[in-house]
């Protein structure tokens, strides 16, 4: 059975839901807390987590009366306890505390830690059969099929929270797997959509952080500028919905109003539309199997006037091509793709490499991985974490030569 629920497979929603938010202090966390804030009688917060932002975490834990708050930095336990003195919130710190937060008995968990660090906590929620709203695409890209198999085995319900995947999730209910021809993931094209390759090569951090439509965390905003994010989403769609690379197309749609479409055998194309506001897909996940009231702006198509579309440019945005390559290669290659990208983005933020070198570092790391003959199916979280770790080391080793190389 698929871990992503299909149509007519709705479970009864209970009156008060217990919820946990992993990555509560981030951009997705913020949107999620906003939705919870709107219906305080409907949700009881079990656990909230952050990486280092003790102040933000404690503020949320107090506001929502969370039973447990955990910070990933082990040195900040004292600070968290001080900030929550006088409350009933239990405190934890370190990676194990984030995993414990996910393992605690909440009906619904938002998995919104950024990067591969989100894998073990998401698995902890999956293993106890929770409903998991999955925003963290990296953990799926990193663990691949294994993640979905484990979710299916545990009876967990994976609710795609990423806007494009949420759109596909909603549209897929219009037909059966045998009737599906392809899915189309839309992409805004990011801030460099119309830029020449030479200018993209030299783009600054401030330019990369200026997304035209979406307000998001730093890592995903840079990934959107390089279109690595779309690459991660192609891989995510493949694992979430068991699709081959040939069944997934990317279409540039600068207005970000249509988030995803599904084409069926009769040539009907079913799309999901909405203002670019992450609270809409998160509300869909939070309300599932029902629909709740969402706070996003009403879609006014007459005011928008035009919806336009372009083919993606694999030449100026090589990250997208590399994602398809990784997916076709399989056997840990998507893990390598993700790990190398995380290293490259951190190096770009740290001023060590040019923007254009992000894709070159990912490509060099993937090539090295293929040449080494280390490709093997991932059968456990430890496998995925080992490949991730080795690929990060390899990317770090290749970094100085990539940094020196001109485009
Ligand atoms: P942010 O950087 O805004 O937030 C990340 C959250 O994870 C913060 O709470 C952060 O804590 C926490 N965190 C970071 N590193 C660790 C770690 N090592 N261990 C534990 N917690 C950690 O990211 P976003 O909210 O933008 O993105 C979260 C995930 O959702 C990503 O995987 C992203 O790709 C995905 N996503 C995001 C979208 C968006 O619109 N933002 C859209 C679709 C998907 P602290 O605040 O202390 O640093």
mmCIF file of C-alpha atoms in Angstrom, residues 130-404:
data_model
loop_
_atom_site.group_PDB
_atom_site.id
_atom_site.type_symbol
_atom_site.label_atom_id
_atom_site.label_comp_id
_atom_site.label_asym_id
_atom_site.label_seq_id
_atom_site.Cartn_x
_atom_site.Cartn_y
_atom_site.Cartn_z
ATOM 1 C CA UNK A 130 1.847 9.080 12.461
ATOM 2 C CA UNK A 131 0.416 11.399 9.828
ATOM 3 C CA UNK A 132 3.528 13.208 8.650
ATOM 4 C CA UNK A 133 3.276 16.441 6.687
ATOM 5 C CA UNK A 134 6.532 16.292 4.767
ATOM 6 C CA UNK A 135 8.065 19.658 3.921
ATOM 7 C CA UNK A 136 11.645 18.443 4.233
ATOM 8 C CA UNK A 137 12.341 17.283 0.698
ATOM 9 C CA UNK A 138 16.020 16.596 1.418
ATOM 10 C CA UNK A 139 15.229 13.695 3.718
ATOM 11 C CA UNK A 140 13.213 11.998 0.991
ATOM 12 C CA UNK A 141 15.872 12.729 -1.633
ATOM 13 C CA UNK A 142 18.512 11.404 0.758
ATOM 14 C CA UNK A 143 16.729 8.174 1.768
ATOM 15 C CA UNK A 144 14.666 7.641 -1.395
ATOM 16 C CA UNK A 145 12.512 4.565 -1.799
ATOM 17 C CA UNK A 146 13.586 3.316 1.586
ATOM 18 C CA UNK A 147 11.767 6.194 3.330
ATOM 19 C CA UNK A 148 8.491 5.478 1.546
ATOM 20 C CA UNK A 149 8.771 1.723 2.075
ATOM 21 C CA UNK A 150 9.293 2.256 5.779
ATOM 22 C CA UNK A 151 6.312 4.611 5.914
ATOM 23 C CA UNK A 152 4.091 2.076 4.150
ATOM 24 C CA UNK A 153 5.259 -0.703 6.488
ATOM 25 C CA UNK A 154 4.517 1.363 9.599
ATOM 26 C CA UNK A 155 1.118 2.477 8.257
ATOM 27 C CA UNK A 156 2.234 6.113 8.352
ATOM 28 C CA UNK A 157 0.366 8.615 6.230
ATOM 29 C CA UNK A 158 2.709 10.885 4.268
ATOM 30 C CA UNK A 159 1.052 14.190 3.404
ATOM 31 C CA UNK A 160 3.089 16.154 0.840
ATOM 32 C CA UNK A 161 3.485 19.711 2.170
ATOM 33 C CA UNK A 162 5.745 21.094 -0.540
ATOM 34 C CA UNK A 163 3.403 23.231 -2.679
ATOM 35 C CA UNK A 164 4.078 21.405 -5.975
ATOM 36 C CA UNK A 165 3.706 17.942 -4.431
ATOM 37 C CA UNK A 166 0.659 18.999 -2.519
ATOM 38 C CA UNK A 167 -0.813 20.153 -5.834
ATOM 39 C CA UNK A 168 -0.013 16.773 -7.416
ATOM 40 C CA UNK A 169 -1.444 14.999 -4.358
ATOM 41 C CA UNK A 170 -4.717 16.900 -4.839
ATOM 42 C CA UNK A 171 -4.809 16.387 -8.628
ATOM 43 C CA UNK A 172 -3.815 12.711 -8.590
ATOM 44 C CA UNK A 173 -7.127 11.863 -6.939
ATOM 45 C CA UNK A 174 -8.841 12.490 -10.295
ATOM 46 C CA UNK A 175 -7.640 9.230 -11.818
ATOM 47 C CA UNK A 176 -5.906 5.920 -11.257
ATOM 48 C CA UNK A 177 -2.222 5.065 -11.572
ATOM 49 C CA UNK A 178 -2.871 3.222 -14.862
ATOM 50 C CA UNK A 179 -4.606 6.324 -16.272
ATOM 51 C CA UNK A 180 -1.747 8.668 -15.399
ATOM 52 C CA UNK A 181 0.426 9.880 -18.287
ATOM 53 C CA UNK A 182 2.682 12.397 -16.540
ATOM 54 C CA UNK A 183 2.867 14.989 -13.800
ATOM 55 C CA UNK A 184 3.985 18.578 -14.386
ATOM 56 C CA UNK A 185 5.759 20.471 -11.645
ATOM 57 C CA UNK A 186 5.786 24.215 -12.131
ATOM 58 C CA UNK A 187 8.767 26.443 -11.333
ATOM 59 C CA UNK A 188 8.807 30.208 -10.929
ATOM 60 C CA UNK A 189 12.229 30.263 -12.582
ATOM 61 C CA UNK A 190 13.611 32.180 -9.585
ATOM 62 C CA UNK A 191 15.393 35.540 -9.629
ATOM 63 C CA UNK A 192 17.717 34.548 -12.513
ATOM 64 C CA UNK A 193 15.045 33.276 -14.906
ATOM 65 C CA UNK A 194 15.924 35.835 -17.580
ATOM 66 C CA UNK A 195 19.624 36.241 -16.753
ATOM 67 C CA UNK A 196 22.463 35.274 -19.104
ATOM 68 C CA UNK A 197 24.641 32.353 -18.007
ATOM 69 C CA UNK A 198 27.659 34.624 -17.426
ATOM 70 C CA UNK A 199 25.648 36.819 -15.042
ATOM 71 C CA UNK A 200 24.211 33.819 -13.181
ATOM 72 C CA UNK A 201 27.803 32.595 -12.694
ATOM 73 C CA UNK A 202 28.707 35.811 -10.831
ATOM 74 C CA UNK A 203 25.419 36.297 -8.915
ATOM 75 C CA UNK A 204 25.816 37.535 -5.331
ATOM 76 C CA UNK A 205 24.184 36.104 -2.199
ATOM 77 C CA UNK A 206 21.878 39.134 -1.926
ATOM 78 C CA UNK A 207 20.722 38.605 -5.531
ATOM 79 C CA UNK A 208 20.164 34.877 -4.971
ATOM 80 C CA UNK A 209 18.075 35.618 -1.877
ATOM 81 C CA UNK A 210 15.602 37.844 -3.786
ATOM 82 C CA UNK A 211 12.931 35.348 -4.769
ATOM 83 C CA UNK A 212 10.264 36.971 -6.958
ATOM 84 C CA UNK A 213 7.211 35.187 -5.463
ATOM 85 C CA UNK A 214 7.893 33.107 -2.353
ATOM 86 C CA UNK A 215 9.160 34.045 1.099
ATOM 87 C CA UNK A 216 11.186 31.022 2.328
ATOM 88 C CA UNK A 217 14.226 29.987 4.390
ATOM 89 C CA UNK A 218 17.742 30.826 3.129
ATOM 90 C CA UNK A 219 18.787 27.383 1.822
ATOM 91 C CA UNK A 220 15.646 26.758 -0.244
ATOM 92 C CA UNK A 221 15.716 30.319 -1.603
ATOM 93 C CA UNK A 222 19.247 29.781 -2.937
ATOM 94 C CA UNK A 223 18.173 26.380 -4.286
ATOM 95 C CA UNK A 224 15.315 28.121 -6.093
ATOM 96 C CA UNK A 225 17.732 30.571 -7.715
ATOM 97 C CA UNK A 226 19.914 27.700 -8.997
ATOM 98 C CA UNK A 227 16.830 25.549 -9.800
ATOM 99 C CA UNK A 228 18.453 22.855 -7.658
ATOM 100 C CA UNK A 229 15.218 23.130 -5.676
ATOM 101 C CA UNK A 230 13.231 22.070 -8.738
ATOM 102 C CA UNK A 231 15.684 19.204 -9.177
ATOM 103 C CA UNK A 232 15.128 18.145 -5.574
ATOM 104 C CA UNK A 233 11.387 18.351 -6.224
ATOM 105 C CA UNK A 234 11.605 16.131 -9.308
ATOM 106 C CA UNK A 235 13.367 13.516 -7.183
ATOM 107 C CA UNK A 236 10.882 14.044 -4.344
ATOM 108 C CA UNK A 237 7.946 13.520 -6.732
ATOM 109 C CA UNK A 238 9.507 10.335 -8.065
ATOM 110 C CA UNK A 239 9.830 8.796 -4.600
ATOM 111 C CA UNK A 240 6.555 10.144 -3.184
ATOM 112 C CA UNK A 241 4.336 8.973 -6.017
ATOM 113 C CA UNK A 242 6.464 6.116 -7.464
ATOM 114 C CA UNK A 243 6.975 7.870 -10.818
ATOM 115 C CA UNK A 244 9.752 7.322 -13.348
ATOM 116 C CA UNK A 245 11.862 10.347 -14.404
ATOM 117 C CA UNK A 246 10.099 10.295 -17.798
ATOM 118 C CA UNK A 247 6.741 10.750 -16.081
ATOM 119 C CA UNK A 248 7.829 14.030 -14.448
ATOM 120 C CA UNK A 249 8.054 17.285 -16.419
ATOM 121 C CA UNK A 250 9.055 20.728 -15.223
ATOM 122 C CA UNK A 251 7.377 23.818 -16.643
ATOM 123 C CA UNK A 252 8.499 27.366 -15.868
ATOM 124 C CA UNK A 253 5.500 29.438 -14.783
ATOM 125 C CA UNK A 254 6.691 32.816 -13.474
ATOM 126 C CA UNK A 255 3.430 33.765 -11.700
ATOM 127 C CA UNK A 256 3.519 30.677 -9.361
ATOM 128 C CA UNK A 257 -0.277 30.343 -9.421
ATOM 129 C CA UNK A 258 -0.529 26.815 -10.846
ATOM 130 C CA UNK A 259 1.592 24.640 -8.556
ATOM 131 C CA UNK A 260 1.261 21.264 -10.207
ATOM 132 C CA UNK A 261 -0.712 19.415 -12.886
ATOM 133 C CA UNK A 262 -1.468 15.815 -13.739
ATOM 134 C CA UNK A 263 -2.165 14.612 -17.273
ATOM 135 C CA UNK A 264 -4.365 11.539 -17.665
ATOM 136 C CA UNK A 265 -4.813 9.143 -20.580
ATOM 137 C CA UNK A 266 -7.902 10.946 -21.935
ATOM 138 C CA UNK A 267 -5.647 14.089 -22.212
ATOM 139 C CA UNK A 268 -7.413 15.808 -19.351
ATOM 140 C CA UNK A 269 -4.948 17.884 -17.358
ATOM 141 C CA UNK A 270 -5.976 18.503 -13.744
ATOM 142 C CA UNK A 271 -4.254 21.438 -12.006
ATOM 143 C CA UNK A 272 -4.222 22.910 -8.522
ATOM 144 C CA UNK A 273 -4.092 26.712 -8.268
ATOM 145 C CA UNK A 274 -3.609 29.120 -5.405
ATOM 146 C CA UNK A 275 -1.807 32.281 -4.349
ATOM 147 C CA UNK A 276 1.874 31.579 -3.601
ATOM 148 C CA UNK A 277 1.445 31.125 0.152
ATOM 149 C CA UNK A 278 2.733 28.004 1.902
ATOM 150 C CA UNK A 279 -0.133 28.184 4.385
ATOM 151 C CA UNK A 280 -2.420 26.767 1.679
ATOM 152 C CA UNK A 281 -0.646 23.403 1.162
ATOM 153 C CA UNK A 282 0.096 23.201 4.900
ATOM 154 C CA UNK A 283 -3.603 23.834 5.652
ATOM 155 C CA UNK A 284 -4.467 21.015 3.240
ATOM 156 C CA UNK A 285 -2.139 18.673 5.149
ATOM 157 C CA UNK A 286 -3.345 19.866 8.552
ATOM 158 C CA UNK A 287 -6.993 19.477 7.664
ATOM 159 C CA UNK A 288 -6.622 16.152 5.850
ATOM 160 C CA UNK A 289 -8.892 14.276 5.347
ATOM 161 C CA UNK A 290 -11.121 17.363 5.634
ATOM 162 C CA UNK A 291 -10.510 20.909 4.479
ATOM 163 C CA UNK A 292 -10.021 23.721 6.968
ATOM 164 C CA UNK A 293 -10.269 27.483 6.487
ATOM 165 C CA UNK A 294 -7.020 28.825 5.038
ATOM 166 C CA UNK A 295 -5.728 32.358 5.650
ATOM 167 C CA UNK A 296 -4.091 32.915 2.235
ATOM 168 C CA UNK A 297 -5.341 35.670 -0.062
ATOM 169 C CA UNK A 298 -8.274 34.741 -2.308
ATOM 170 C CA UNK A 299 -7.092 33.963 -5.813
ATOM 171 C CA UNK A 300 -8.115 36.756 -8.160
ATOM 172 C CA UNK A 301 -7.324 35.508 -11.672
ATOM 173 C CA UNK A 302 -8.903 38.509 -13.381
ATOM 174 C CA UNK A 303 -6.508 40.772 -11.485
ATOM 175 C CA UNK A 304 -3.536 38.548 -12.328
ATOM 176 C CA UNK A 305 -4.632 38.663 -15.972
ATOM 177 C CA UNK A 306 -2.114 36.302 -17.535
ATOM 178 C CA UNK A 307 -0.578 32.974 -16.682
ATOM 179 C CA UNK A 308 2.527 32.300 -18.782
ATOM 180 C CA UNK A 309 4.715 29.242 -19.323
ATOM 181 C CA UNK A 310 8.248 28.488 -20.612
ATOM 182 C CA UNK A 311 10.387 25.419 -21.101
ATOM 183 C CA UNK A 312 13.101 25.100 -18.428
ATOM 184 C CA UNK A 313 16.619 25.914 -19.627
ATOM 185 C CA UNK A 314 18.830 22.996 -18.664
ATOM 186 C CA UNK A 315 21.904 24.846 -20.001
ATOM 187 C CA UNK A 316 21.690 27.914 -17.773
ATOM 188 C CA UNK A 317 20.366 25.820 -14.864
ATOM 189 C CA UNK A 318 22.462 22.628 -14.926
ATOM 190 C CA UNK A 319 21.269 21.640 -11.428
ATOM 191 C CA UNK A 320 17.964 20.519 -12.930
ATOM 192 C CA UNK A 321 19.721 18.261 -15.444
ATOM 193 C CA UNK A 322 21.889 16.808 -12.667
ATOM 194 C CA UNK A 323 18.791 15.928 -10.649
ATOM 195 C CA UNK A 324 17.358 13.902 -13.559
ATOM 196 C CA UNK A 325 20.798 12.256 -13.992
ATOM 197 C CA UNK A 326 20.876 11.315 -10.300
ATOM 198 C CA UNK A 327 17.353 9.907 -10.452
ATOM 199 C CA UNK A 328 18.173 7.798 -13.523
ATOM 200 C CA UNK A 329 21.394 6.567 -11.898
ATOM 201 C CA UNK A 330 19.589 5.598 -8.667
ATOM 202 C CA UNK A 331 21.359 3.568 -5.974
ATOM 203 C CA UNK A 332 22.352 6.413 -3.689
ATOM 204 C CA UNK A 333 23.035 8.962 -6.455
ATOM 205 C CA UNK A 334 20.234 11.256 -5.287
ATOM 206 C CA UNK A 335 21.741 11.144 -1.784
ATOM 207 C CA UNK A 336 25.067 12.271 -3.270
ATOM 208 C CA UNK A 337 23.306 14.990 -5.292
ATOM 209 C CA UNK A 338 21.665 16.371 -2.156
ATOM 210 C CA UNK A 339 24.747 16.131 0.079
ATOM 211 C CA UNK A 340 26.999 17.855 -2.467
ATOM 212 C CA UNK A 341 24.394 20.585 -2.963
ATOM 213 C CA UNK A 342 24.178 21.233 0.786
ATOM 214 C CA UNK A 343 27.994 21.570 0.936
ATOM 215 C CA UNK A 344 28.001 23.810 -2.150
ATOM 216 C CA UNK A 345 25.242 26.101 -0.847
ATOM 217 C CA UNK A 346 27.022 26.469 2.519
ATOM 218 C CA UNK A 347 30.265 27.294 0.635
ATOM 219 C CA UNK A 348 28.432 29.889 -1.481
ATOM 220 C CA UNK A 349 26.866 31.481 1.617
ATOM 221 C CA UNK A 350 30.348 31.488 3.214
ATOM 222 C CA UNK A 351 31.789 33.305 0.185
ATOM 223 C CA UNK A 352 34.051 30.376 -0.772
ATOM 224 C CA UNK A 353 32.605 29.694 -4.222
ATOM 225 C CA UNK A 354 30.761 31.579 -6.932
ATOM 226 C CA UNK A 355 27.088 30.948 -7.541
ATOM 227 C CA UNK A 356 27.876 29.125 -10.796
ATOM 228 C CA UNK A 357 30.199 26.742 -8.981
ATOM 229 C CA UNK A 358 27.326 25.220 -6.966
ATOM 230 C CA UNK A 359 26.285 22.984 -9.877
ATOM 231 C CA UNK A 360 29.918 22.264 -10.820
ATOM 232 C CA UNK A 361 30.655 20.973 -7.319
ATOM 233 C CA UNK A 362 27.533 18.796 -7.372
ATOM 234 C CA UNK A 363 28.466 17.393 -10.797
ATOM 235 C CA UNK A 364 32.093 16.709 -9.792
ATOM 236 C CA UNK A 365 30.958 14.927 -6.609
ATOM 237 C CA UNK A 366 28.406 12.827 -8.502
ATOM 238 C CA UNK A 367 30.962 11.892 -11.183
ATOM 239 C CA UNK A 368 33.456 10.866 -8.545
ATOM 240 C CA UNK A 369 30.776 8.746 -6.866
ATOM 241 C CA UNK A 370 29.866 6.937 -10.075
ATOM 242 C CA UNK A 371 33.568 6.349 -10.926
ATOM 243 C CA UNK A 372 34.248 4.935 -7.460
ATOM 244 C CA UNK A 373 31.750 2.121 -8.124
ATOM 245 C CA UNK A 374 30.146 2.739 -4.709
ATOM 246 C CA UNK A 375 26.608 2.663 -6.069
ATOM 247 C CA UNK A 376 24.328 0.344 -4.129
ATOM 248 C CA UNK A 377 20.657 0.363 -3.156
ATOM 249 C CA UNK A 378 19.950 2.040 0.182
ATOM 250 C CA UNK A 379 18.302 -0.389 2.566
ATOM 251 C CA UNK A 380 18.504 1.479 5.860
ATOM 252 C CA UNK A 381 18.741 4.957 7.347
ATOM 253 C CA UNK A 382 22.336 4.161 8.270
ATOM 254 C CA UNK A 383 23.107 3.367 4.587
ATOM 255 C CA UNK A 384 21.669 6.726 3.536
ATOM 256 C CA UNK A 385 23.483 8.573 6.304
ATOM 257 C CA UNK A 386 26.799 6.871 5.406
ATOM 258 C CA UNK A 387 26.444 7.804 1.714
ATOM 259 C CA UNK A 388 25.436 11.333 2.735
ATOM 260 C CA UNK A 389 28.463 11.605 5.057
ATOM 261 C CA UNK A 390 30.945 10.287 2.486
ATOM 262 C CA UNK A 391 29.550 12.502 -0.261
ATOM 263 C CA UNK A 392 29.858 15.563 1.995
ATOM 264 C CA UNK A 393 33.494 14.690 2.677
ATOM 265 C CA UNK A 394 34.153 14.176 -1.022
ATOM 266 C CA UNK A 395 32.453 17.490 -1.901
ATOM 267 C CA UNK A 396 34.541 19.257 0.749
ATOM 268 C CA UNK A 397 37.714 17.708 -0.749
ATOM 269 C CA UNK A 398 36.742 18.830 -4.258
ATOM 270 C CA UNK A 399 35.720 22.291 -3.111
ATOM 271 C CA UNK A 400 39.129 24.074 -3.347
ATOM 272 C CA UNK A 401 39.723 23.020 -6.970
ATOM 273 C CA UNK A 402 36.153 23.918 -7.986
ATOM 274 C CA UNK A 403 36.532 27.288 -6.242
ATOM 275 C CA UNK A 404 39.632 28.054 -8.318
#
